[in-house]
């Protein structure tokens, strides 16, 4: 049986020292400590470690057990909950919590968010799910999640996108180039296109992290052939 633990850290932005550790496992056992040794002991037998922005933040401040995979709820959220109003636990790139600077509370919220992501992902159209897997499987922000849900790449991604998004994309979109060079921005752009609510937007933090996402959206939605053939 694969084990899963959810974590959050409070880090001093000036000194880069961890002030507080929080964690909860899948069975509900919790840890709240200021001691790194206690935290690393708690996560030592985990197959997966899950957190909000764990890939590019929290994972820099502890020693990950060998073979353990990361699952990042931050990067998954705009893909799985693209429609406005956004997920009840999220405000832009932050988890909504009841207490200020409480890593244990944030860990519990991350656990709730993760299982919502797992359950919602399972309800997505099978072909659309496979498009996301094909685009993102080898990216560290997404790989752990797909491994956890036993999803693997298969099929021709370009053909799958053309079929699933028929008449919703510019027919001259350079999908082969985008799939090869910009799979993550493409995935976020496609997620917005799946929504029914026309006021839904790609979150600001996604634009900051992937500046070409707006250009990708413009290319696949309303550009002429000459522009469509330009790599982004």
mmCIF file of C-alpha atoms in Angstrom:
data_model
loop_
_atom_site.group_PDB
_atom_site.id
_atom_site.type_symbol
_atom_site.label_atom_id
_atom_site.label_comp_id
_atom_site.label_asym_id
_atom_site.label_seq_id
_atom_site.Cartn_x
_atom_site.Cartn_y
_atom_site.Cartn_z
ATOM 1 C CA UNK A 1 0.000 0.000 0.000
ATOM 2 C CA UNK A 2 1.401 3.416 -1.008
ATOM 3 C CA UNK A 3 1.739 5.898 1.834
ATOM 4 C CA UNK A 4 0.992 9.594 1.535
ATOM 5 C CA UNK A 5 1.796 12.538 3.792
ATOM 6 C CA UNK A 6 0.784 16.203 3.472
ATOM 7 C CA UNK A 7 3.135 18.930 4.643
ATOM 8 C CA UNK A 8 3.605 22.657 4.992
ATOM 9 C CA UNK A 9 6.481 24.786 6.294
ATOM 10 C CA UNK A 10 6.745 28.296 7.678
ATOM 11 C CA UNK A 11 10.007 29.767 6.403
ATOM 12 C CA UNK A 12 11.602 33.068 7.388
ATOM 13 C CA UNK A 13 11.923 34.903 4.041
ATOM 14 C CA UNK A 14 15.038 36.771 5.164
ATOM 15 C CA UNK A 15 17.070 34.012 6.812
ATOM 16 C CA UNK A 16 15.541 31.110 4.818
ATOM 17 C CA UNK A 17 15.290 29.189 8.082
ATOM 18 C CA UNK A 18 12.291 26.965 8.733
ATOM 19 C CA UNK A 19 10.421 28.247 11.769
ATOM 20 C CA UNK A 20 7.642 25.698 11.929
ATOM 21 C CA UNK A 21 6.768 22.314 10.382
ATOM 22 C CA UNK A 22 3.331 20.834 9.915
ATOM 23 C CA UNK A 23 2.287 17.449 8.550
ATOM 24 C CA UNK A 24 -0.640 15.055 8.439
ATOM 25 C CA UNK A 25 -0.761 11.586 6.933
ATOM 26 C CA UNK A 26 -3.556 9.870 5.044
ATOM 27 C CA UNK A 27 -4.796 8.250 8.251
ATOM 28 C CA UNK A 28 -5.101 11.581 10.064
ATOM 29 C CA UNK A 29 -2.016 11.354 12.283
ATOM 30 C CA UNK A 30 -0.563 14.844 12.688
ATOM 31 C CA UNK A 31 2.703 16.574 13.537
ATOM 32 C CA UNK A 32 3.354 20.207 14.504
ATOM 33 C CA UNK A 33 6.941 20.933 15.472
ATOM 34 C CA UNK A 34 9.838 23.341 15.201
ATOM 35 C CA UNK A 35 12.339 20.478 14.966
ATOM 36 C CA UNK A 36 13.563 19.332 11.571
ATOM 37 C CA UNK A 37 14.559 15.909 12.922
ATOM 38 C CA UNK A 38 10.993 15.210 14.101
ATOM 39 C CA UNK A 39 9.559 16.338 10.777
ATOM 40 C CA UNK A 40 11.900 14.208 8.698
ATOM 41 C CA UNK A 41 11.201 11.203 10.906
ATOM 42 C CA UNK A 42 7.456 11.702 10.347
ATOM 43 C CA UNK A 43 7.806 11.721 6.543
ATOM 44 C CA UNK A 44 10.530 9.060 6.361
ATOM 45 C CA UNK A 45 8.318 6.167 5.253
ATOM 46 C CA UNK A 46 6.196 8.070 2.755
ATOM 47 C CA UNK A 47 5.882 7.100 -0.892
ATOM 48 C CA UNK A 48 4.372 10.494 -1.736
ATOM 49 C CA UNK A 49 4.784 13.891 -0.078
ATOM 50 C CA UNK A 50 2.099 16.396 -1.001
ATOM 51 C CA UNK A 51 1.959 20.146 -0.471
ATOM 52 C CA UNK A 52 0.873 23.460 -1.970
ATOM 53 C CA UNK A 53 3.877 24.775 -3.950
ATOM 54 C CA UNK A 54 6.027 21.949 -2.611
ATOM 55 C CA UNK A 55 8.060 21.496 -5.805
ATOM 56 C CA UNK A 56 9.588 24.954 -5.937
ATOM 57 C CA UNK A 57 9.393 25.989 -2.298
ATOM 58 C CA UNK A 58 8.940 23.543 0.580
ATOM 59 C CA UNK A 59 11.064 20.755 -0.919
ATOM 60 C CA UNK A 60 14.108 23.041 -0.751
ATOM 61 C CA UNK A 61 14.039 22.954 3.065
ATOM 62 C CA UNK A 62 14.045 19.273 3.999
ATOM 63 C CA UNK A 63 15.690 16.025 2.986
ATOM 64 C CA UNK A 64 13.326 13.945 0.899
ATOM 65 C CA UNK A 65 13.487 10.186 1.536
ATOM 66 C CA UNK A 66 14.926 8.189 -1.349
ATOM 67 C CA UNK A 67 12.289 7.145 -3.849
ATOM 68 C CA UNK A 68 9.630 9.508 -2.499
ATOM 69 C CA UNK A 69 7.663 11.482 -5.094
ATOM 70 C CA UNK A 70 6.272 14.985 -4.728
ATOM 71 C CA UNK A 71 2.685 15.999 -5.455
ATOM 72 C CA UNK A 72 2.024 19.718 -5.850
ATOM 73 C CA UNK A 73 -1.583 20.835 -5.384
ATOM 74 C CA UNK A 74 -0.750 24.375 -6.536
ATOM 75 C CA UNK A 75 0.100 23.493 -10.135
ATOM 76 C CA UNK A 76 -2.777 21.032 -10.453
ATOM 77 C CA UNK A 77 -5.502 23.398 -9.268
ATOM 78 C CA UNK A 78 -5.901 25.624 -12.383
ATOM 79 C CA UNK A 79 -6.122 22.500 -14.538
ATOM 80 C CA UNK A 80 -8.675 20.662 -12.447
ATOM 81 C CA UNK A 81 -10.670 23.677 -11.202
ATOM 82 C CA UNK A 82 -10.419 26.175 -14.095
ATOM 83 C CA UNK A 83 -13.970 27.473 -13.910
ATOM 84 C CA UNK A 84 -14.954 30.569 -11.960
ATOM 85 C CA UNK A 85 -15.793 30.645 -9.080
ATOM 86 C CA UNK A 86 -12.593 28.852 -8.230
ATOM 87 C CA UNK A 87 -12.133 26.104 -5.691
ATOM 88 C CA UNK A 88 -13.406 26.933 -2.211
ATOM 89 C CA UNK A 89 -9.993 26.331 -0.613
ATOM 90 C CA UNK A 90 -8.056 28.610 -2.953
ATOM 91 C CA UNK A 91 -7.458 32.306 -3.326
ATOM 92 C CA UNK A 92 -5.147 32.818 -6.326
ATOM 93 C CA UNK A 93 -2.050 30.754 -5.404
ATOM 94 C CA UNK A 94 -2.863 30.511 -1.674
ATOM 95 C CA UNK A 95 -4.801 27.978 0.332
ATOM 96 C CA UNK A 96 -7.545 29.641 2.371
ATOM 97 C CA UNK A 97 -6.923 28.798 6.022
ATOM 98 C CA UNK A 98 -8.589 29.583 9.314
ATOM 99 C CA UNK A 99 -5.391 30.425 11.161
ATOM 100 C CA UNK A 100 -2.442 32.673 10.329
ATOM 101 C CA UNK A 101 0.911 30.957 9.749
ATOM 102 C CA UNK A 102 -0.128 27.542 11.003
ATOM 103 C CA UNK A 103 1.626 24.846 8.958
ATOM 104 C CA UNK A 104 -0.402 22.012 10.473
ATOM 105 C CA UNK A 105 -3.650 23.718 9.508
ATOM 106 C CA UNK A 106 -2.290 24.360 6.016
ATOM 107 C CA UNK A 107 -1.264 20.695 5.749
ATOM 108 C CA UNK A 108 -4.793 19.585 6.593
ATOM 109 C CA UNK A 109 -6.201 21.989 3.995
ATOM 110 C CA UNK A 110 -3.715 20.673 1.420
ATOM 111 C CA UNK A 111 -4.934 17.149 2.179
ATOM 112 C CA UNK A 112 -8.546 18.183 1.589
ATOM 113 C CA UNK A 113 -7.598 19.978 -1.624
ATOM 114 C CA UNK A 114 -5.606 16.987 -2.888
ATOM 115 C CA UNK A 115 -8.477 14.545 -2.490
ATOM 116 C CA UNK A 116 -10.812 17.028 -4.184
ATOM 117 C CA UNK A 117 -8.326 17.139 -7.071
ATOM 118 C CA UNK A 118 -8.147 13.348 -7.273
ATOM 119 C CA UNK A 119 -11.939 12.973 -7.246
ATOM 120 C CA UNK A 120 -12.541 15.781 -9.754
ATOM 121 C CA UNK A 121 -9.814 14.531 -12.093
ATOM 122 C CA UNK A 122 -11.601 11.171 -12.221
ATOM 123 C CA UNK A 123 -14.791 12.896 -13.430
ATOM 124 C CA UNK A 124 -13.135 14.667 -16.373
ATOM 125 C CA UNK A 125 -13.730 13.387 -19.876
ATOM 126 C CA UNK A 126 -11.431 10.414 -20.464
ATOM 127 C CA UNK A 127 -9.924 11.908 -23.621
ATOM 128 C CA UNK A 128 -9.257 15.255 -21.952
ATOM 129 C CA UNK A 129 -7.636 13.496 -18.982
ATOM 130 C CA UNK A 130 -5.339 11.683 -21.373
ATOM 131 C CA UNK A 131 -4.380 14.947 -23.093
ATOM 132 C CA UNK A 132 -3.308 16.380 -19.737
ATOM 133 C CA UNK A 133 -1.338 13.252 -18.883
ATOM 134 C CA UNK A 134 0.427 13.252 -22.252
ATOM 135 C CA UNK A 135 1.348 16.932 -22.002
ATOM 136 C CA UNK A 136 2.480 16.960 -18.379
ATOM 137 C CA UNK A 137 3.567 13.490 -17.288
ATOM 138 C CA UNK A 138 7.298 14.181 -17.399
ATOM 139 C CA UNK A 139 7.051 17.537 -15.613
ATOM 140 C CA UNK A 140 8.044 17.441 -11.914
ATOM 141 C CA UNK A 141 5.094 19.623 -10.876
ATOM 142 C CA UNK A 142 2.649 17.002 -12.204
ATOM 143 C CA UNK A 143 4.411 13.645 -12.416
ATOM 144 C CA UNK A 144 3.777 12.565 -8.825
ATOM 145 C CA UNK A 145 0.043 13.120 -9.151
ATOM 146 C CA UNK A 146 -0.221 11.095 -12.347
ATOM 147 C CA UNK A 147 1.825 8.287 -10.829
ATOM 148 C CA UNK A 148 -0.474 8.319 -7.785
ATOM 149 C CA UNK A 149 -3.623 7.984 -9.938
ATOM 150 C CA UNK A 150 -1.941 5.391 -12.203
ATOM 151 C CA UNK A 151 -2.189 7.517 -15.348
ATOM 152 C CA UNK A 152 0.369 7.036 -18.121
ATOM 153 C CA UNK A 153 0.983 8.722 -21.505
ATOM 154 C CA UNK A 154 -0.449 7.032 -24.566
ATOM 155 C CA UNK A 155 -1.710 7.905 -28.021
ATOM 156 C CA UNK A 156 -0.970 10.807 -30.343
ATOM 157 C CA UNK A 157 -1.353 14.014 -28.353
ATOM 158 C CA UNK A 158 -1.825 16.332 -31.317
ATOM 159 C CA UNK A 159 -4.589 14.197 -32.821
ATOM 160 C CA UNK A 160 -6.287 13.910 -29.442
ATOM 161 C CA UNK A 161 -6.277 17.695 -28.986
ATOM 162 C CA UNK A 162 -7.601 18.246 -32.509
ATOM 163 C CA UNK A 163 -10.433 15.777 -31.932
ATOM 164 C CA UNK A 164 -11.428 16.863 -28.431
ATOM 165 C CA UNK A 165 -11.239 20.607 -29.154
ATOM 166 C CA UNK A 166 -12.744 20.403 -32.642
ATOM 167 C CA UNK A 167 -13.978 23.861 -33.741
ATOM 168 C CA UNK A 168 -12.721 25.394 -30.488
ATOM 169 C CA UNK A 169 -9.168 26.021 -31.714
ATOM 170 C CA UNK A 170 -7.690 27.823 -34.701
ATOM 171 C CA UNK A 171 -7.444 25.092 -37.349
ATOM 172 C CA UNK A 172 -3.959 26.328 -38.238
ATOM 173 C CA UNK A 173 -2.653 26.194 -34.674
ATOM 174 C CA UNK A 174 0.909 24.812 -34.590
ATOM 175 C CA UNK A 175 -0.012 22.106 -32.118
ATOM 176 C CA UNK A 176 3.040 19.955 -32.782
ATOM 177 C CA UNK A 177 5.299 22.900 -31.928
ATOM 178 C CA UNK A 178 3.282 23.802 -28.836
ATOM 179 C CA UNK A 179 3.154 20.225 -27.559
ATOM 180 C CA UNK A 180 6.912 19.943 -28.004
ATOM 181 C CA UNK A 181 8.018 23.370 -26.727
ATOM 182 C CA UNK A 182 5.257 24.664 -24.460
ATOM 183 C CA UNK A 183 3.271 21.736 -23.015
ATOM 184 C CA UNK A 184 2.547 23.344 -19.644
ATOM 185 C CA UNK A 185 1.280 26.721 -20.962
ATOM 186 C CA UNK A 186 -0.720 24.788 -23.557
ATOM 187 C CA UNK A 187 -2.335 22.658 -20.855
ATOM 188 C CA UNK A 188 -3.396 25.729 -18.854
ATOM 189 C CA UNK A 189 -4.775 27.388 -21.992
ATOM 190 C CA UNK A 190 -6.748 24.270 -22.916
ATOM 191 C CA UNK A 191 -8.145 24.054 -19.381
ATOM 192 C CA UNK A 192 -9.702 27.512 -19.725
ATOM 193 C CA UNK A 193 -11.177 26.590 -23.105
ATOM 194 C CA UNK A 194 -13.026 23.665 -21.478
ATOM 195 C CA UNK A 195 -14.947 25.977 -19.132
ATOM 196 C CA UNK A 196 -18.566 27.025 -19.618
ATOM 197 C CA UNK A 197 -18.101 30.297 -17.715
ATOM 198 C CA UNK A 198 -16.734 32.942 -20.086
ATOM 199 C CA UNK A 199 -15.487 35.043 -17.148
ATOM 200 C CA UNK A 200 -13.054 32.338 -16.034
ATOM 201 C CA UNK A 201 -9.427 33.376 -16.396
ATOM 202 C CA UNK A 202 -6.000 31.845 -16.008
ATOM 203 C CA UNK A 203 -4.725 32.775 -12.501
ATOM 204 C CA UNK A 204 -2.197 35.593 -12.204
ATOM 205 C CA UNK A 205 0.464 33.346 -10.716
ATOM 206 C CA UNK A 206 0.290 31.069 -13.782
ATOM 207 C CA UNK A 207 0.937 34.052 -16.061
ATOM 208 C CA UNK A 208 3.891 34.975 -13.848
ATOM 209 C CA UNK A 209 5.323 31.448 -13.827
ATOM 210 C CA UNK A 210 4.650 30.800 -17.519
ATOM 211 C CA UNK A 211 4.706 34.186 -19.318
ATOM 212 C CA UNK A 212 4.015 32.653 -22.744
ATOM 213 C CA UNK A 213 0.644 31.249 -21.710
ATOM 214 C CA UNK A 214 -1.186 34.341 -22.980
ATOM 215 C CA UNK A 215 0.588 34.060 -26.323
ATOM 216 C CA UNK A 216 -0.276 30.375 -26.519
ATOM 217 C CA UNK A 217 -3.941 31.197 -25.889
ATOM 218 C CA UNK A 218 -3.886 33.868 -28.599
ATOM 219 C CA UNK A 219 -2.267 31.500 -31.082
ATOM 220 C CA UNK A 220 -4.650 28.582 -30.603
ATOM 221 C CA UNK A 221 -7.805 30.674 -30.511
ATOM 222 C CA UNK A 222 -7.781 33.495 -33.023
ATOM 223 C CA UNK A 223 -4.685 33.888 -35.143
ATOM 224 C CA UNK A 224 -4.055 33.767 -38.840
ATOM 225 C CA UNK A 225 -1.953 31.098 -40.496
ATOM 226 C CA UNK A 226 1.221 33.192 -40.730
ATOM 227 C CA UNK A 227 1.202 33.915 -37.004
ATOM 228 C CA UNK A 228 0.206 30.381 -36.136
ATOM 229 C CA UNK A 229 3.372 29.036 -37.679
ATOM 230 C CA UNK A 230 5.630 31.088 -35.430
ATOM 231 C CA UNK A 231 7.139 29.260 -32.460
ATOM 232 C CA UNK A 232 6.465 30.792 -29.022
#
